[in-house]
Coordinates of C-alpha atoms and ligand atoms in Angstrom, one line a residue:
X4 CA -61.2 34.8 -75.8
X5 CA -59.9 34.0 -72.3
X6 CA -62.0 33.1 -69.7
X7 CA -62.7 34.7 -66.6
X8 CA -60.6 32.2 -64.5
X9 CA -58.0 32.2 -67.3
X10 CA -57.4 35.9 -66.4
X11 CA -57.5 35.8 -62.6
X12 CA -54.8 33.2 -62.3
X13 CA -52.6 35.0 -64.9
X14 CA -53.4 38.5 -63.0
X15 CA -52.1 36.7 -59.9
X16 CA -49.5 35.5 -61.5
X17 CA -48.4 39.0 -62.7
X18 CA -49.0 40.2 -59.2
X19 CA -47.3 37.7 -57.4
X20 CA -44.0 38.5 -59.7
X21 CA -44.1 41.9 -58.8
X22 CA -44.5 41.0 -55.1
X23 CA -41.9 41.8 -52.7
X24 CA -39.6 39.1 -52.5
X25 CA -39.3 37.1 -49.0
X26 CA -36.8 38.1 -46.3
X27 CA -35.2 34.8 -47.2
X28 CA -35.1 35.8 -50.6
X29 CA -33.9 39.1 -50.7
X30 CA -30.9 37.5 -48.1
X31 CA -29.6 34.7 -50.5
X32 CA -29.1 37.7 -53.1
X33 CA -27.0 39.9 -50.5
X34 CA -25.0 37.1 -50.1
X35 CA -24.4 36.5 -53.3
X36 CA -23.6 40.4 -53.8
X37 CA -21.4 40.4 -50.7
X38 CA -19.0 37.5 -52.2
X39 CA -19.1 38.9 -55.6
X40 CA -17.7 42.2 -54.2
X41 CA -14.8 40.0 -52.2
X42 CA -16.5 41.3 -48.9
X43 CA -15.2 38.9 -46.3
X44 CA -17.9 36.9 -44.4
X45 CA -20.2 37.9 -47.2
X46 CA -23.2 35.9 -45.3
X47 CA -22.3 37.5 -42.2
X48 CA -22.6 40.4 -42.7
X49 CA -25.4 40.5 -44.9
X50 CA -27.4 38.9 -42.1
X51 CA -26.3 41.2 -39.7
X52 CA -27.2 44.3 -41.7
X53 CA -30.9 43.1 -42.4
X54 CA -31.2 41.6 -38.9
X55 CA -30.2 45.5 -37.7
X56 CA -32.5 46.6 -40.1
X57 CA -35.3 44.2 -38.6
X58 CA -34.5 45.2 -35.4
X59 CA -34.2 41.5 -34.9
X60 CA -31.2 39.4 -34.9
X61 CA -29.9 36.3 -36.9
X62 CA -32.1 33.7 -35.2
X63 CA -35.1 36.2 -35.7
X64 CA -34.2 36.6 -39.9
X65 CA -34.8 32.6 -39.5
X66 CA -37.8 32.5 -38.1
X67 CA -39.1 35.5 -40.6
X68 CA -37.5 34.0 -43.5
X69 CA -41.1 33.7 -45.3
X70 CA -42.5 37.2 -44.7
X71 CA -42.1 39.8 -47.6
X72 CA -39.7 42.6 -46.9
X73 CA -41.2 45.6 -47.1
X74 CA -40.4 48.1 -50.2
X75 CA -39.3 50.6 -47.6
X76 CA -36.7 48.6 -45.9
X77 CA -35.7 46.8 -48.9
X78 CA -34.5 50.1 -50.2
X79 CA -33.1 50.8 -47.4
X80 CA -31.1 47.2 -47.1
X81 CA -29.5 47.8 -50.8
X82 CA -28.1 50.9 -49.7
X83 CA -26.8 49.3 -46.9
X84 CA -24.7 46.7 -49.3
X85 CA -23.9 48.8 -51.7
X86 CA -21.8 50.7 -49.0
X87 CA -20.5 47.3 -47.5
X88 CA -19.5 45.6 -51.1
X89 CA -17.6 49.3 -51.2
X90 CA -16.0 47.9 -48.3
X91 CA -17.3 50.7 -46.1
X92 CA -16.6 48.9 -42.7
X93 CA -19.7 47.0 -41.2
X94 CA -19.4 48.7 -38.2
X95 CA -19.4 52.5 -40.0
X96 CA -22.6 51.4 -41.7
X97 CA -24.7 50.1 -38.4
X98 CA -23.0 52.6 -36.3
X99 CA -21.7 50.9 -33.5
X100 CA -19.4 48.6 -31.8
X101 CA -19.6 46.1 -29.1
X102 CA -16.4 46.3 -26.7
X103 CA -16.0 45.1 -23.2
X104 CA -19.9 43.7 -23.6
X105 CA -21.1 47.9 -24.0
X106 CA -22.0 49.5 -27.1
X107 CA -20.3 52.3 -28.9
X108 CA -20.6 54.3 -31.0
X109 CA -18.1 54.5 -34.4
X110 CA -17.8 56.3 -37.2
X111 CA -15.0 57.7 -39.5
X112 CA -13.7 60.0 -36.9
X113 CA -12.1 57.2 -34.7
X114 CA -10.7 54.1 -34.3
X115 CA -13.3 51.4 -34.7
X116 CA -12.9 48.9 -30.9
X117 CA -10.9 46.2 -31.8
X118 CA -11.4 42.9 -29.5
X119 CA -8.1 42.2 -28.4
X120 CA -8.1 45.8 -27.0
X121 CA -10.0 44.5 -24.4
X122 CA -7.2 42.9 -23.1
X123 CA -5.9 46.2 -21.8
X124 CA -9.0 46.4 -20.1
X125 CA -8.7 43.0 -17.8
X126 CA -5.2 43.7 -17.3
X127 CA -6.5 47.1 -15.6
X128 CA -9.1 45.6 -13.5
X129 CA -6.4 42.9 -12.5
X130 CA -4.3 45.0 -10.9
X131 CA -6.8 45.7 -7.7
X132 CA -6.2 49.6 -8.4
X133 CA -7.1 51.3 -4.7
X134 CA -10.8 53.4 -4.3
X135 CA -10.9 56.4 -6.1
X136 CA -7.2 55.9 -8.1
X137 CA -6.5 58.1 -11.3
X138 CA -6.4 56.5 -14.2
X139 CA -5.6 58.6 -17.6
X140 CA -6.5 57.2 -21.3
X141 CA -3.6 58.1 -23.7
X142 CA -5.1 58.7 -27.0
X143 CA -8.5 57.4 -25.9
X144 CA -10.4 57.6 -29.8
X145 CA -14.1 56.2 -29.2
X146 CA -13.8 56.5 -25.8
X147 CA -14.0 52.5 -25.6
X148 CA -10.9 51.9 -23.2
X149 CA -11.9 55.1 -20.8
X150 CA -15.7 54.3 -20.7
X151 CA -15.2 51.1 -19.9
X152 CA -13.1 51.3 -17.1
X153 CA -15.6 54.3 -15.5
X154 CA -18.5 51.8 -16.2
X155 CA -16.8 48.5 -14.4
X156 CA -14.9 50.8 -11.7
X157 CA -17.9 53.1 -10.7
X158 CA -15.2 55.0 -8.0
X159 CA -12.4 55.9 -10.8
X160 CA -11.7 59.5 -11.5
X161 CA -10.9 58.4 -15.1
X162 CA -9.7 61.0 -17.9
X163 CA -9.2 60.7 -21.7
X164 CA -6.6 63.0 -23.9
X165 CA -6.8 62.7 -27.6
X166 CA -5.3 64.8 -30.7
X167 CA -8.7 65.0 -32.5
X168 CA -11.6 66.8 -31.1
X169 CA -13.8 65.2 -33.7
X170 CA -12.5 62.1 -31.9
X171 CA -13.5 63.8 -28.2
X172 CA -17.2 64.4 -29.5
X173 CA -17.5 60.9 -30.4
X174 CA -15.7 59.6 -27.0
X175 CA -18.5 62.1 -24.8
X176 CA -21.1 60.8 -26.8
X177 CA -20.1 57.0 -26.0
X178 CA -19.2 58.2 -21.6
X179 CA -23.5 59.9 -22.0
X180 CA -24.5 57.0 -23.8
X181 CA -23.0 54.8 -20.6
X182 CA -24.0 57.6 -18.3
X183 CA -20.1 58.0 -17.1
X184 CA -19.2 61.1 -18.6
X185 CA -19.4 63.0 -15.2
X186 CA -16.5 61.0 -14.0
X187 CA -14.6 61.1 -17.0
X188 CA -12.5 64.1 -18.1
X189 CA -11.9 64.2 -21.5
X190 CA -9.1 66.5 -23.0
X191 CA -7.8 67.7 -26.1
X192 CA -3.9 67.2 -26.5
X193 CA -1.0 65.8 -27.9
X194 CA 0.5 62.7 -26.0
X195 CA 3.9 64.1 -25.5
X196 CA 2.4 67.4 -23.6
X197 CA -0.3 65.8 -21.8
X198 CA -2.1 68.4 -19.1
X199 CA 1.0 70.2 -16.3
X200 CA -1.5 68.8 -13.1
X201 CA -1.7 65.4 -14.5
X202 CA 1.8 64.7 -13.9
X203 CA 2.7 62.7 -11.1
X204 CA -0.9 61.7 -10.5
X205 CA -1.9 59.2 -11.9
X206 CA -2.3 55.3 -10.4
X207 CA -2.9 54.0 -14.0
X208 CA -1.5 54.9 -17.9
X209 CA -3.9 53.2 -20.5
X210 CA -3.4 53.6 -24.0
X211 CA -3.8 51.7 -27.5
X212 CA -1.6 54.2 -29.6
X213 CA -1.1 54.0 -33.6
X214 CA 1.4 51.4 -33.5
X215 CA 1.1 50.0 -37.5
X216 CA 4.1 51.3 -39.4
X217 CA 3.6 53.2 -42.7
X218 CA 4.4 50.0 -44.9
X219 CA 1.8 47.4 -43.1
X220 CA -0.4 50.3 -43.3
X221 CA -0.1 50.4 -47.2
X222 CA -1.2 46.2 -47.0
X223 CA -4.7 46.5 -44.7
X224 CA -8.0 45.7 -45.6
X225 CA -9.6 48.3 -47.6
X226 CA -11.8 48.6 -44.4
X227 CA -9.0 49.6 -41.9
X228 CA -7.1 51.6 -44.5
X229 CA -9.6 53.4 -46.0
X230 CA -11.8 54.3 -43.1
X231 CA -9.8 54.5 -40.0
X232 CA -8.5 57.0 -39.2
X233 CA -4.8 56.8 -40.3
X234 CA -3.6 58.9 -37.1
X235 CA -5.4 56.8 -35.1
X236 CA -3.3 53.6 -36.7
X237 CA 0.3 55.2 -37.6
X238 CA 2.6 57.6 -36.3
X239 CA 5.5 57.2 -38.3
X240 CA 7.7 54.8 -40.8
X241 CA 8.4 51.9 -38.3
X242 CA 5.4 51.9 -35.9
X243 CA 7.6 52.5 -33.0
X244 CA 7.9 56.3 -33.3
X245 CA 4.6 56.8 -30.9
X246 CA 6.5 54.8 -27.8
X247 CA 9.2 56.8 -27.8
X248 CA 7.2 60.0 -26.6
X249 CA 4.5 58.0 -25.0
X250 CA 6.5 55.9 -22.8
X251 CA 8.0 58.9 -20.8
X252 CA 5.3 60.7 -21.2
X253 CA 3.2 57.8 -19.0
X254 CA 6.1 57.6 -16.7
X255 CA 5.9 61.6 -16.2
X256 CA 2.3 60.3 -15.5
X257 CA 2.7 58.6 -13.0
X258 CA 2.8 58.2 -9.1
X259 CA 5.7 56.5 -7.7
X260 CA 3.8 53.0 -7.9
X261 CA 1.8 53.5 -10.9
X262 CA 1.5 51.4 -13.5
X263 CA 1.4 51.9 -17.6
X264 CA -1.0 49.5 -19.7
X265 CA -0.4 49.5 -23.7
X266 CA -1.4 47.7 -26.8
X267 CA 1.5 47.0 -28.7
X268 CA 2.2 46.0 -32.4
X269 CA 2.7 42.2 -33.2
X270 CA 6.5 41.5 -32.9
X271 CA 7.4 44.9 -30.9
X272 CA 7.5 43.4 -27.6
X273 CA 11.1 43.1 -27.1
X274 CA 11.9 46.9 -28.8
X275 CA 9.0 48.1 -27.1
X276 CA 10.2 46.4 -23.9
X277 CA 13.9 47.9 -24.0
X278 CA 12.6 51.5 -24.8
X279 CA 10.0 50.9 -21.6
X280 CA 13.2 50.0 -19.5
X281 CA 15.1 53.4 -21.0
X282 CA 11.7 55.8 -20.0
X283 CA 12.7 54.1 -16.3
X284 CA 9.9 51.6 -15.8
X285 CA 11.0 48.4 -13.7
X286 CA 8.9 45.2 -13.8
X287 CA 8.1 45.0 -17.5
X288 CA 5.3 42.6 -18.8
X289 CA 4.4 41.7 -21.9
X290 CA 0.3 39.6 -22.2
X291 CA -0.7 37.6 -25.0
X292 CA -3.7 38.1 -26.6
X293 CA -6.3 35.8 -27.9
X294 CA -4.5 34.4 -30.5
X295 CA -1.5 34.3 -28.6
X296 CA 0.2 37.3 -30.0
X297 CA 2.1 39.6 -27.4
X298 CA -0.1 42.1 -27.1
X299 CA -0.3 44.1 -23.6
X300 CA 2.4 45.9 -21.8
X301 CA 2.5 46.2 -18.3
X302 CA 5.1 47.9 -16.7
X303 CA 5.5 49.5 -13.5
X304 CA 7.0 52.3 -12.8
X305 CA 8.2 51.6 -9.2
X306 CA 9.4 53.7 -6.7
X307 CA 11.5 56.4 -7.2
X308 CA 13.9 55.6 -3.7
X309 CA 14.7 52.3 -5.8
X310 CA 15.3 53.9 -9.2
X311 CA 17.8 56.2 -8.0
X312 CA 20.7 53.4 -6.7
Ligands
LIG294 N1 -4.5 46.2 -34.3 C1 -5.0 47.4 -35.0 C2 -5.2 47.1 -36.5 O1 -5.4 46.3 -36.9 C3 -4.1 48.5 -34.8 C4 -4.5 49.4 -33.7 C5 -3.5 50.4 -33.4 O2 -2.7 50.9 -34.1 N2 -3.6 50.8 -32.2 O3 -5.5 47.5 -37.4

């Protein structure tokens, strides 16, 4: 016969085994599942999934570390890696993405922000555009490049064209979310046949097109490959097809002195460059980015007196 004592502690002991594990706990797993699955940044991205699901961040899953996690949210959390160690991208799972210090929202319908993007973005605000200029996204996705620009610029008249309206809905969602979308006007069209009283009006061409050509397309992450959208990433075998119509399309763009931002593919800048100089732009620039990759075109269309010696 047990005694009384004998079964409390072994009830507790049952009890406690069936207790939800800690935060800490229940982390150190996701980890563990994350690598297995070849996720990169396994602990990462674990973290940052229960910190979102916390509504904390990763110092707060520190300090918490002890505390049970909830059955609810624990549920909740093993959905969330089961899509990740599918290599769903982290972003598609909490929703959003950070660019130019704002967030957006992402999905599958557009191009998930990427950071050296942002470099278009500096390169705009560099160039001391005059009060009120026009400034047209080419291809604007998410929105990120167009909403930005409104939000840093409050006196822009800024505009957006993309292909996809699945992609527009997402890019008005993101100009509500940053209360711009009075100022920006967002269209749905093909690059090469942008809007007839758009042309010759604009101070500024931005656009991050789908430069990636069909075979470094076929090597990308299971994140970017399977869950961007591939118009958004390729337009055709070599990854230069999408300059040739944009490049005189951004010129047809443009005033006299206006100038045309891109992002360009790692190791275009020189064909990019010489098919820049055939649309007719003059001063032609090519910006590194982060890493040091040319990355940012800026070319100028200068005035037409000039062009026509
Ligand atoms: N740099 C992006 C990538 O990795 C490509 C973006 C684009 O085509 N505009 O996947």
């Amino acid at each position: 016969m047990r005694s009384a004592a004998e079964r409390v502690v072994r009830e507790d002991r049952v009890r406690r085994a069936g207790a939800a594990p800690s935060i800490g706990q229940r982390l150190t797993e996701a980890i563990s599942a994350l690598e297995n699955a070849g996720v990169p940044e396994a602990r990462l991205n674990a973290e940052l999934l229960l910190a979102d699901l916390l509504g904390t961040d990763r110092g707060g899953l520190l300090v918490r570390r002890r505390e049970p996690l909830k059955p609810a949210l624990a549920e909740r959390y093993e959905v969330m890696l089961r899509r990740r160690a599918g290599r769903e991208p982290l972003q598609h799972i909490l929703g959003a993405q950070e660019f130019y210090g704002l967030s957006f929202r992402v999905d599958r319908r557009v191009l998930i922000p990427r950071p050296e993007t942002e470099g278009l973005v500096d390169a705009a605000l560099a160039l001391d555009l005059p009060r009120r200029a026009r400034v047209v996204d080419l291809g604007t996705g998410s929105g990120c490049l167009a909403v930005a620009l409104a939000v840093e610029r409050r006196d822009l008249r800024v505009a957006g064209l993309d292909c996809s309206p699945e992609a527009l809905e997402v890019a008005r969602h993101n100009a509500r979310r940053h209360a711009v979308d009075d100022r920006i006007d967002f269209r749905e069209g093909r690059i090469a046949r942008p809007p007839e009283e758009w042309r010759g009006a604009m101070d500024l061409v931005v656009s991050n097109p789908p430069y990636v050509s069909e075979q470094d397309w076929n090597g990308l992450e299971p994140e970017v490959r399977d869950h961007d959208p591939r118009e958004a990433l390729v337009a055709g075998p070599t990854g230069l097809e999408v300059f040739e119509e944009l490049l005189p399309a951004a010129f047809g763009l443009l005033r006299p002195d206006g100038v045309f931002i891109a992002e360009i593919g790692c190791g275009t800048e020189s064909a990019v460059g010489s098919l820049a100089a055939t649309a007719g732009f003059r001063a032609i620039d090519v910006r590194p980015d982060l890493r040091g990759i040319p990355r940012v075109l800026v070319a100028e269309r200068g005035a037409d007196r000039e062009a026509r010696t």
